[in-house]
Amino acid sequence: MGVHESHGPAKGMSPADAKATTQDNLVMAKWSQTNSSSIVSKRSVERLYYPDEPHFFRFFVNKFQRRAPLINRGYHLRLHVVDVTLRNFLRQSSPKRKVVVNLGCGSDVIPWQCWTRYPEDCRQSQAVFVDVDFPDLVKRKRQVVLTTPDLVSPLSGLKTEHNDETCPHVILRSDRYFQVGCDLRRTAALEEALASIVHVKECLFLFVAEVSITYMETEHADSLIQWASTIGQSEFCLLEQILPDGPDHPFARTMTAHFEKLSTPIKSVKVYPTMQHQRLRFESRGWSDLRLHSLWSAWNDGYFLSPEDRRKLAQVEAFDEWEEFALFASHYLLLHAKNYGEASAAAPEGFPCPELPSTKAPTTYKQLTGQHGLRRFGASMVVDDAFGRQSIMHCMGLGSATRLSSYDIYKPEGSSLDINVKAEGPSSRMCYTLTDLGHSTLLVGGRLSPSRAIKDCWRFDKDSRQWERTWDLPVPLYRHSACRLAGSLAALVVGGKSNEIEVSDKILVYHPDKGWLRCSVQGSAQPKPVFGAMLICSDRKQHDLPIFTGFLIGGMSDDGVIQAQLLAWKLEFHDDQVPTITFSPADVPGNGTVTVLPRLGAVCVQDHSRVYVLGGVGCNGVIPHEDEILICDLEGAALQVSERIIISTTGENTKVPRPLIVGSSIAYLQHGEVVILGGGATCFSMGTFWTRGTYTLAVDSTRHERSQPYPSPSPRRWEFSRSGEIVSRPPESAYALDNDQKQPAQIKPIPRIKVASKETFEDIIQKGLPVVMEGVDLGPCRNKWTLKYLTEQIGEDRKIVVHESSVESMDFNAKNFRYTNMTFGDFSKKVENGARVYLRALSAEAPADQPARLDQDFPAVASDFLLPRELSTCVENMHSSVLRMSGPVNMWLHYDVLANVYCQISGTKRLLLFPPSDVIHLGFRPGSSSSSLDVFSSLRSPALARSHPWEANMKPGDVLFLPPLWPHTATLSSDVSIAVNVFFRNFESGYSAGRDVYGNRDLAAYEKGRQEITRIESAFGKVPADARQFYMLRLADELGQKAQGEN
């Protein structure tokens, strides 16, 4: 794209012209930024996807930046479809000379790529390449070309005069490559430039505009398109954005907002939002023969990519962002037009419109705040409390930055309902399945990265609300399809991926007693192996050995194409033989079911003979709003979409924003409520859209006649309640504990002693074991420190930061509490009234940079607290002294790297400590000094069976010596607790350099060791999964032996 070259308004210029010139300069500057970002992405594609040919984008990029796989795949597709258009243009038979004109060329390298890839075609067609853009940008490009041997060497007959007498707009000439600096709105000047380069009537032109002229005012872009149709025999290749489902689609909103934020709004899309609009745009401006594709339809079209071409791309880099890729590709148009030849018939474009009734279901929406609920590609389940009240548990998946090991609890709005979930369970993962088996829920597989699938499986017992390891899959799987076999405790699993390339052809049955049974596929109809399909069990015929029937719908095959298969299946069990499954084409009526139902990544919930299908992406990419939610009726081998469900955009007293049902989880509850949780997508390079709220649809299952209206009362709102961590069980204890380890952990009381001298205390430090020191003289604080006294001395209006919690057990990882600014007086009142608040004092002067010191932070009461001479080692090596006060709330399990003494001044407290060797059994994530394990509720469970807890019951005047690296947690056994914690250094060396405000920064050797682990993992990146696991486990075992002091 090109605009005026002027750098500022000229003297004597009219105000209107001066304003236009200023706007031109601003547009050029912003377009330059956009072009730079695009070229960096194209350079990333060039290096990864084209390793065996010369690279030219590298000369326009200062430093290589590897883009994310989604961006690489998207830019590869953009480059490829334009390249195919160029290749076929150069190869077509014509006596005329071929001329390729790149409108808004930026730093594109089309000429050099064509000379490299199609040298003979370029020679035979005498191809000429003309780059056109802003004069300043073209001059910069000329400078790069002339100073780069690999770019300038192919240019014979080179002329670089700054003042071209033939045409001043042509700033570089050679025999087959030209650069033109020109305002694209001045088509007469552009035509003059072309006439000075070639004999227009003797040439066949291809004008290329790859996301360039959309930044022009649309009337000027239209004029340019019309002008190009008058330049002899011409073709036009346009690639730019479209809005296939309107401007309110979440991807479309994110995309347009992105360009608006950059001050480079995409303008054509507002006037020509669909392919049909673009067709009419070109037809009305002199172009008779048109072919239009969305990039998604181009991806699926063998004209651009064969199945083998698509499969080969999987070998370049691991990729699993298929829904996001489909959303991106659906929002870009490739148009190829000719002004010669026969007029093309208008192919059907856009989405098919089956004859289906639509109904707006009553909908409620509850917005989420902050980062709560941001979760994709997890799964949810409904959990009852002791009274049968339902909560929704949304587990693991992908968060805003990484995979999550946590879960979110949702409850009806305003309810006080809370459920206690045992912490220990499966490790972090995404793209797994949860299948309701009645009294338990089955978790199957999942993945870490696309190349690292998981085979372990778990059962969540709904009564005890704890996870139990069950039979491992025979092969690791993710993005598989799973369903319960009706009325049984078994589940069927079909397809899925076992790594970034392979799609599983296995069909498996989970049997709780026998493990995984592989089915034998019978009959002539063999299903295509797919992942991300929908699997439904529709019926069960009761025989001695039951027969189950159902459907397999859609999914994506290994060549990256969503399959339109709709298959009925029949599963039969036989005595002492493998189960057999038979597939046949589903009985589908001609009402559009075939076109709207097959999809990738949809979620479905079943209620008897009715199935609700939500979201995903379809064979045509973006699913239009009216088809996003469907009701299907099942009867025998017949499958029929009976109704569309539309989410009302206005709910009770609130506007309901449109969700993006991709990566979402669905819960189906009593009273016919469908709840949508989470979801969203990375919208290419334009930002991430999150479905920030819960949507509840009333789809009453008793309403069997479509003529009946939906029930008028709005369904309940479901609100975020809290989060919790799922603590991964160590590998060595992953499946079963021996009989001894099924017994609860044995609690050891911490010895209580009297310290008579400094030497006695130093001996305690040397031994490194906890002790409670009794009868220690801590000064007058023992008698003085009450809430009233501290408030009077510190000051009622003194500002402090406290932890405020709505639950008894705080969890640092889940952040189920909030940091609240309040006055000391208000804090004291809350403690007095039994509120769950906790003060861990911070430095008054620099809370983010300096450790707390009682004498500096609370000088009015500091003199009341004294450590006796016997404990003077603490003072001599002091790091910090911290005032701690709390109401009835539990401190989370954590460890401190510094040794410390905990001095109980008022109230009583129970502390549990664990020796450092227990750390692998306590759910500490790598690099974290805090665990989400709720110790006090897990003492009688197998979760702590391998641990060795020590217990201290602290009363006023007790001082607990806490050795470094002993994990510990605390709970109140009185109404109020007041204490002082003194941290001190007892290692001669090894501490990490730099700031350590809380005394829990890990030792330098550990931080360095974690970096080495990352390097080791990277070194095994391309090793096959089994071999990687084999060798990394050997290394872990070797490290474990050294940790135990073995040679």
XYZ file of N, CA and C in Angstrom, residues 621-818:
594
model
N -15.522 -24.299 9.141
C -14.779 -23.412 10.038
C -15.683 -22.855 11.113
N -15.830 -21.530 11.110
C -16.683 -20.879 12.114
C -18.112 -21.401 12.000
N -18.679 -21.760 13.142
C -20.077 -22.178 13.178
C -20.926 -20.936 13.401
N -21.896 -20.682 12.527
C -22.721 -19.473 12.716
C -23.491 -19.519 14.028
N -23.770 -18.337 14.520
C -24.375 -18.175 15.847
C -25.630 -19.031 16.004
N -26.459 -19.073 14.970
C -27.725 -19.788 15.106
C -27.541 -21.302 15.138
N -26.361 -21.813 14.722
C -26.128 -23.258 14.730
C -25.198 -23.701 15.854
N -24.788 -22.780 16.715
C -23.811 -23.141 17.749
C -24.365 -24.154 18.739
N -25.645 -24.040 19.062
C -26.260 -24.943 20.037
C -27.434 -25.641 19.364
N -27.376 -26.968 19.342
C -28.394 -27.763 18.659
C -28.975 -28.801 19.607
N -30.217 -29.158 19.349
C -30.839 -30.295 20.030
C -30.985 -31.417 19.019
N -30.535 -32.621 19.393
C -30.666 -33.795 18.534
C -31.591 -34.806 19.195
N -32.417 -35.418 18.396
C -33.269 -36.504 18.865
C -32.703 -37.823 18.370
N -32.678 -38.821 19.255
C -32.120 -40.130 18.938
C -33.238 -41.163 18.958
N -33.243 -42.036 17.949
C -34.199 -43.130 17.925
C -33.604 -44.258 17.102
N -33.216 -45.333 17.771
C -32.590 -46.445 17.075
C -31.319 -45.990 16.385
N -31.227 -46.273 15.075
C -30.070 -45.853 14.280
C -30.296 -44.490 13.650
N -31.415 -43.819 14.025
C -31.743 -42.518 13.437
C -31.236 -41.392 14.322
N -30.680 -40.396 13.666
C -30.133 -39.224 14.350
C -30.654 -37.989 13.636
N -31.317 -37.119 14.341
C -31.929 -35.951 13.713
C -31.727 -34.701 14.565
N -31.202 -33.648 13.907
C -31.173 -32.344 14.560
C -32.583 -31.784 14.501
N -33.157 -31.543 15.657
C -34.568 -31.152 15.688
C -34.764 -29.667 15.929
N -33.750 -28.988 16.492
C -33.995 -27.605 16.892
C -32.687 -26.873 17.138
N -32.687 -25.597 16.822
C -31.597 -24.712 17.217
C -31.970 -24.011 18.519
N -30.955 -23.798 19.364
C -31.163 -23.032 20.585
C -30.316 -21.767 20.498
N -30.930 -20.628 20.673
C -30.237 -19.351 20.599
C -30.095 -18.789 22.010
N -28.875 -18.385 22.357
C -28.669 -17.725 23.652
C -29.241 -16.312 23.576
N -30.146 -16.013 24.469
C -30.718 -14.665 24.507
C -29.625 -13.656 24.841
N -29.585 -12.563 24.114
C -28.558 -11.543 24.369
C -28.925 -10.626 25.518
N -30.122 -10.776 26.032
C -30.504 -10.019 27.229
C -31.080 -11.001 28.232
N -30.578 -10.913 29.442
C -31.082 -11.762 30.507
C -31.779 -10.913 31.542
N -32.017 -11.499 32.682
C -32.717 -10.792 33.759
C -31.822 -9.690 34.305
N -32.162 -8.454 34.005
C -31.445 -7.264 34.499
C -29.997 -7.181 34.018
N -29.668 -7.864 32.947
C -28.279 -7.789 32.471
C -28.207 -8.121 31.000
N -27.200 -7.555 30.336
C -26.936 -7.888 28.942
C -26.056 -9.135 28.921
N -26.356 -10.051 28.038
C -25.621 -11.310 27.964
C -24.666 -11.243 26.780
N -23.355 -11.147 27.014
C -22.412 -11.112 25.903
C -22.325 -12.470 25.223
N -21.973 -12.454 23.965
C -21.881 -13.715 23.222
C -20.650 -14.498 23.684
N -20.832 -15.772 24.052
C -19.670 -16.560 24.455
C -18.958 -17.139 23.243
N -17.725 -17.554 23.435
C -17.010 -18.338 22.432
C -16.921 -19.751 22.999
N -17.730 -20.647 22.430
C -17.826 -22.007 22.974
C -16.785 -22.877 22.280
N -15.544 -22.589 22.584
C -14.394 -23.361 22.109
C -13.524 -23.645 23.325
N -13.225 -24.910 23.569
C -12.484 -25.262 24.777
C -13.317 -25.106 26.031
N -14.634 -24.968 25.887
C -15.520 -24.798 27.036
C -15.874 -26.153 27.645
N -16.369 -26.120 28.869
C -16.903 -27.308 29.523
C -18.382 -27.078 29.788
N -19.125 -28.174 29.801
C -20.573 -28.088 29.945
C -21.006 -28.960 31.109
N -21.905 -28.435 31.925
C -22.508 -29.230 32.995
C -24.015 -29.268 32.772
N -24.588 -30.464 32.908
C -26.039 -30.621 32.789
C -26.585 -30.962 34.166
N -27.517 -30.127 34.637
C -28.002 -30.262 36.003
C -29.478 -30.591 36.021
N -29.923 -30.913 37.208
C -31.344 -31.162 37.396
C -32.128 -29.907 37.021
N -33.385 -30.096 36.737
C -34.282 -29.009 36.308
C -33.968 -28.554 34.879
N -33.215 -29.339 34.101
C -32.978 -28.992 32.705
C -32.116 -27.771 32.505
N -31.054 -27.630 33.298
C -30.135 -26.504 33.151
C -28.842 -26.964 32.490
N -28.460 -26.254 31.443
C -27.170 -26.470 30.801
C -26.286 -25.273 31.148
N -25.145 -25.542 31.788
C -24.245 -24.474 32.237
C -22.963 -24.530 31.408
N -22.614 -23.398 30.800
C -21.395 -23.277 30.006
C -20.330 -22.625 30.875
N -19.178 -23.288 30.975
C -18.078 -22.803 31.808
C -16.816 -22.660 30.969
N -16.145 -21.542 31.130
C -14.826 -21.372 30.533
C -14.872 -21.345 29.016
N -13.691 -21.504 28.424
C -13.570 -21.474 26.980
C -12.976 -20.162 26.495
N -12.719 -20.129 25.207
C -12.104 -18.967 24.583
C -11.080 -19.428 23.564
N -10.300 -18.501 23.067
C -9.322 -18.850 22.038
C -8.265 -17.772 21.932
N -7.067 -18.211 21.559
C -6.042 -17.269 21.128
C -6.389 -16.862 19.711
N -6.697 -15.616 19.500
C -7.163 -15.124 18.203
C -5.962 -14.720 17.362
N -5.217 -15.729 16.928
C -4.031 -15.561 16.112
C -3.067 -14.622 16.841
N -2.565 -13.597 16.175
C -1.628 -12.671 16.820
C -2.341 -11.449 17.373
N -3.673 -11.528 17.471
C -4.458 -10.336 17.771
C -5.003 -10.300 19.192
N -4.608 -11.267 20.014
C -5.043 -11.267 21.402
C -5.811 -12.532 21.729
N -6.140 -12.680 22.994
C -6.873 -13.856 23.473
C -8.256 -13.422 23.935
N -9.257 -14.159 23.489
C -10.629 -13.923 23.951
C -10.980 -14.996 24.972
N -11.465 -14.571 26.129
C -11.914 -15.498 27.168
C -13.422 -15.371 27.341
N -14.068 -16.495 27.500
C -15.481 -16.494 27.880
C -15.533 -16.249 29.377
N -15.742 -15.002 29.754
C -15.592 -14.552 31.147
C -16.933 -14.556 31.869
N -17.450 -15.730 32.103
C -18.700 -15.796 32.841
C -19.329 -17.165 32.710
N -20.346 -17.404 33.506
C -21.112 -18.642 33.400
C -22.432 -18.335 32.700
N -22.805 -19.210 31.794
C -24.060 -19.089 31.052
C -24.936 -20.281 31.435
N -26.149 -20.010 31.856
C -27.074 -21.084 32.215
C -28.287 -21.003 31.314
N -28.533 -22.086 30.571
C -29.653 -22.153 29.644
C -30.705 -23.082 30.212
N -31.961 -22.656 30.129
C -33.066 -23.510 30.564
C -33.524 -24.321 29.359
N -33.240 -25.624 29.366
C -33.656 -26.507 28.271
C -34.413 -27.680 28.898
N -35.571 -27.401 29.380
C -36.353 -28.358 30.160
C -36.571 -29.637 29.365
N -36.070 -30.748 29.925
C -36.169 -32.027 29.220
C -37.603 -32.535 29.126
N -38.516 -31.978 29.910
C -39.909 -32.424 29.838
C -40.636 -31.785 28.660
N -39.996 -30.809 28.029
C -40.621 -30.128 26.891
C -40.267 -30.904 25.624
N -41.079 -31.896 25.290
C -40.756 -32.764 24.163
C -41.343 -32.252 22.851
N -42.348 -31.415 22.917
C -42.941 -30.891 21.687
C -42.364 -29.521 21.388
N -41.893 -29.359 20.140
C -41.274 -28.077 19.783
C -42.282 -26.942 19.803
N -43.542 -27.272 19.689
C -44.559 -26.216 19.715
C -44.713 -25.625 21.110
N -44.269 -26.383 22.110
C -44.368 -25.865 23.475
C -43.323 -24.784 23.697
N -43.670 -23.711 24.373
C -42.657 -22.700 24.679
C -41.731 -23.195 25.768
N -40.580 -22.571 25.837
C -39.663 -22.882 26.936
C -40.215 -22.299 28.223
N -39.892 -22.919 29.329
C -40.409 -22.388 30.607
C -39.961 -20.956 30.797
N -40.856 -20.146 31.313
C -40.568 -18.720 31.415
C -39.616 -18.346 32.539
N -39.595 -19.043 33.683
C -38.666 -18.600 34.735
C -37.217 -18.725 34.262
N -36.428 -17.718 34.581
C -35.019 -17.768 34.220
C -34.309 -18.811 35.068
N -33.361 -19.517 34.495
C -32.614 -20.496 35.292
C -31.729 -19.803 36.318
N -31.228 -20.586 37.248
C -30.359 -20.037 38.287
C -29.060 -19.517 37.684
N -28.509 -18.477 38.283
C -27.151 -18.064 37.935
C -26.166 -18.923 38.726
N -25.097 -19.293 38.073
C -24.036 -20.040 38.754
C -22.830 -19.133 38.883
N -22.332 -18.999 40.109
C -21.237 -18.077 40.373
C -20.000 -18.822 40.850
N -18.855 -18.211 40.577
C -17.582 -18.750 41.049
C -17.562 -18.702 42.568
N -17.183 -19.819 43.191
C -17.116 -19.882 44.639
C -15.675 -19.814 45.139
N -14.845 -20.731 44.673
C -13.450 -20.747 45.098
C -12.653 -21.661 44.192
N -11.340 -21.642 44.353
C -10.446 -22.546 43.640
C -9.705 -23.417 44.640
N -9.195 -24.517 44.149
C -8.357 -25.394 44.963
C -7.343 -26.076 44.074
N -6.290 -26.576 44.682
C -5.239 -27.271 43.938
C -5.438 -28.777 44.009
N -5.161 -29.451 42.891
C -5.085 -30.910 42.881
C -3.612 -31.262 42.999
N -3.265 -31.930 44.069
C -1.869 -32.236 44.354
C -1.503 -33.542 43.676
N -0.517 -33.488 42.811
C -0.120 -34.666 42.055
C 0.535 -35.685 42.956
N 0.101 -36.929 42.831
C 0.688 -38.006 43.628
C 2.019 -38.405 43.014
N 3.074 -38.609 43.817
C 4.373 -38.987 43.281
C 4.290 -40.291 42.500
N 5.114 -40.449 41.442
C 5.024 -41.620 40.568
C 5.141 -42.940 41.307
N 6.005 -43.010 42.321
C 6.225 -44.299 42.969
C 5.000 -44.768 43.744
N 4.072 -43.853 44.059
C 2.879 -44.260 44.794
C 1.631 -44.097 43.945
N 1.823 -44.109 42.627
C 0.745 -43.687 41.752
C -0.427 -44.652 41.691
N -0.178 -45.946 41.888
C -1.314 -46.844 41.684
C -1.885 -47.395 42.980
N -1.028 -47.885 43.835
C -1.559 -48.492 45.052
C -0.552 -48.391 46.183
N -1.049 -48.303 47.394
C -0.213 -48.316 48.587
C -0.256 -49.706 49.200
N 0.875 -50.109 49.817
C 0.831 -51.399 50.506
C -0.002 -51.257 51.776
N -0.248 -52.371 52.424
C -1.185 -52.365 53.551
C -0.774 -51.406 54.656
N 0.557 -51.357 54.961
C 1.020 -50.468 56.012
C 0.750 -49.016 55.657
N 0.891 -48.700 54.339
C 0.759 -47.304 53.933
C -0.692 -46.886 53.740
N -1.612 -47.819 53.883
C -3.013 -47.445 53.861
C -3.462 -46.926 55.231
N -2.611 -47.124 56.237
C -2.923 -46.656 57.576
C -2.643 -45.156 57.672
N -3.395 -44.433 58.498
C -3.136 -42.992 58.663
C -1.715 -42.746 59.167
N -1.202 -41.590 58.857
C 0.134 -41.225 59.316
C 0.169 -41.160 60.843
N 1.290 -41.604 61.398
C 1.463 -41.572 62.852
C 2.078 -40.226 63.253
N 1.387 -39.500 64.121
C 1.836 -38.165 64.523
C 2.774 -38.274 65.715
N 3.920 -37.604 65.610
C 4.923 -37.633 66.666
C 4.909 -36.309 67.419
N 4.811 -36.324 68.740
C 4.840 -35.049 69.475
C 6.259 -34.464 69.463
N 6.339 -33.156 69.295
C 7.635 -32.476 69.307
C 8.115 -32.377 70.760
N 9.367 -32.751 71.017
C 9.868 -32.715 72.405
C 9.774 -31.312 73.003
N 9.495 -31.254 74.282
C 9.424 -29.989 75.019
C 10.597 -29.964 75.999
N 11.390 -28.888 75.982
C 12.585 -28.804 76.836
C 12.687 -27.410 77.443
N 13.602 -27.250 78.369
C 13.977 -25.943 78.903
C 15.401 -25.660 78.443
N 15.637 -24.441 77.974
C 16.956 -24.055 77.476
C 17.674 -23.260 78.560
N 18.782 -23.825 78.991
C 19.490 -23.196 80.116
C 20.606 -22.271 79.661
N 21.072 -22.404 78.428
C 22.220 -21.612 77.992
C 22.197 -21.421 76.482
N 23.028 -20.478 76.042
C 23.193 -20.246 74.621
C 23.742 -21.486 73.940
N 24.655 -22.176 74.606
C 25.272 -23.361 74.017
C 24.229 -24.462 73.796
N 23.275 -24.569 74.736
C 22.205 -25.559 74.568
C 21.401 -25.276 73.305
N 21.062 -23.990 73.088
C 20.287 -23.630 71.904
C 21.089 -23.870 70.625
N 22.377 -23.551 70.626
C 23.201 -23.779 69.446
C 23.327 -25.262 69.141
N 23.304 -26.083 70.183
C 23.317 -27.525 69.971
C 22.013 -27.982 69.314
N 20.891 -27.376 69.722
C 19.589 -27.671 69.091
C 19.635 -27.317 67.603
N 20.187 -26.136 67.293
C 20.294 -25.715 65.893
C 21.135 -26.719 65.107
N 22.244 -27.148 65.712
C 23.150 -28.064 65.050
C 22.465 -29.396 64.731
N 21.636 -29.895 65.648
C 20.945 -31.165 65.428
C 19.878 -31.045 64.330
N 19.301 -29.862 64.150
C 18.344 -29.646 63.058
C 17.004 -30.303 63.258
N 16.556 -30.494 64.494
C 15.251 -31.079 64.771
C 14.421 -30.083 65.572
N 13.107 -30.080 65.355
C 12.272 -29.109 66.065
C 12.135 -29.443 67.550
N 12.057 -28.409 68.350
C 11.782 -28.562 69.782
C 10.905 -27.408 70.225
N 10.120 -27.630 71.281
C 9.355 -26.557 71.925
C 10.092 -26.213 73.214
N 10.476 -24.944 73.325
C 11.191 -24.466 74.516
C 10.174 -23.836 75.465
N 10.115 -24.359 76.666
C 9.140 -23.883 77.655
C 9.778 -22.883 78.613
N 8.928 -22.043 79.169
C 9.363 -21.139 80.223
C 10.365 -20.096 79.773
N 10.307 -19.698 78.523
C 11.236 -18.692 78.001
C 10.726 -17.310 78.384
N 11.617 -16.469 78.906
C 11.237 -15.109 79.283
C 11.230 -14.234 78.040
N 10.044 -13.881 77.558
C 9.890 -13.071 76.352
C 9.604 -11.611 76.664
N 9.727 -11.203 77.923
C 9.496 -9.814 78.285
C 8.061 -9.551 78.672
N 7.714 -8.270 78.874
C 6.370 -7.898 79.354
C 5.251 -8.156 78.347
N 5.570 -8.496 77.101
C 4.507 -8.742 76.111
C 3.558 -9.835 76.588
N 4.062 -10.822 77.347
C 3.227 -11.929 77.813
C 2.003 -11.434 78.576
N 2.170 -10.384 79.346
C 1.069 -9.877 80.156
C 0.351 -8.706 79.495
N 1.057 -7.976 78.632
C 0.489 -6.736 78.078
C -0.305 -6.950 76.774
N 0.159 -7.857 75.940
C -0.360 -7.872 74.561
C -1.750 -8.489 74.478
N -2.715 -7.612 74.470
C -4.096 -7.962 74.145
C -4.490 -7.160 72.925
N -5.622 -7.491 72.323
C -6.086 -6.732 71.157
C -6.266 -5.264 71.514
N -6.821 -4.994 72.681
C -7.073 -3.614 73.089
C -5.764 -2.855 73.271
N -4.805 -3.492 73.973
C -3.521 -2.827 74.231
C -2.785 -2.546 72.920
N -2.707 -3.515 72.045
C -1.978 -3.331 70.783
C -2.623 -2.252 69.924
N -3.956 -2.209 69.930
C -4.654 -1.187 69.148
C -4.343 0.198 69.685
N -4.330 0.350 71.020
C -4.027 1.653 71.617
C -2.602 2.089 71.331
N -1.651 1.155 71.426
C -0.247 1.511 71.271
C 0.145 1.696 69.801
N -0.319 0.818 68.947
C 0.045 0.893 67.515
C -0.723 2.006 66.826
N -1.960 2.214 67.268
C -2.796 3.253 66.680
C -3.944 2.650 65.904
N -5.134 3.088 66.257
C -6.323 2.532 65.621
C -6.338 2.788 64.119
N -5.743 3.890 63.680
C -5.796 4.262 62.260
C -4.589 3.770 61.459
N -3.698 3.038 62.094
C -2.522 2.531 61.390
C -2.961 1.598 60.244
N -2.455 1.871 59.008
C -2.827 1.082 57.836
C -1.996 -0.205 57.789
N -2.663 -1.329 57.573
C -1.983 -2.608 57.440
C -2.619 -3.400 56.296
N -1.941 -4.453 55.864
C -2.466 -5.360 54.838
C -2.672 -6.717 55.494
N -3.884 -7.274 55.384
C -4.188 -8.550 56.017
C -4.721 -9.534 54.980
N -4.612 -10.823 55.317
C -5.256 -11.878 54.536
C -6.687 -12.018 55.038
N -7.644 -11.945 54.149
C -9.047 -12.087 54.533
C -9.628 -13.260 53.755
N -10.191 -14.242 54.454
C -10.623 -15.482 53.820
C -12.081 -15.771 54.140
N -12.747 -16.429 53.188
C -14.126 -16.854 53.429
C -14.185 -18.318 53.836
N -13.038 -19.010 53.796
C -12.973 -20.424 54.159
C -11.951 -20.603 55.275
N -12.007 -21.749 55.940
C -11.153 -21.965 57.095
C -9.688 -22.129 56.711
N -9.427 -22.846 55.603
C -8.052 -23.168 55.224
C -7.621 -22.313 54.044
N -6.680 -21.435 54.273
C -6.158 -20.612 53.188
C -5.248 -21.444 52.292
N -5.247 -21.099 51.003
C -4.430 -21.805 50.005
C -3.716 -20.755 49.167
N -2.413 -20.655 49.340
C -1.663 -19.616 48.640
C -1.705 -19.822 47.127
N -1.633 -21.079 46.664
C -1.622 -21.340 45.229
C -2.957 -21.007 44.583
N -4.044 -21.379 45.256
C -5.377 -21.123 44.708
C -5.848 -19.703 44.974
N -5.141 -18.988 45.887
C -5.522 -17.615 46.249
C -6.998 -17.542 46.625
N -7.401 -18.459 47.555
C -8.795 -18.453 48.003
C -9.019 -17.443 49.132
N -8.156 -16.480 49.201
C -8.289 -15.366 50.137
C -7.955 -14.100 49.370
N -8.116 -12.967 49.991
C -7.739 -11.716 49.334
C -6.898 -10.877 50.298
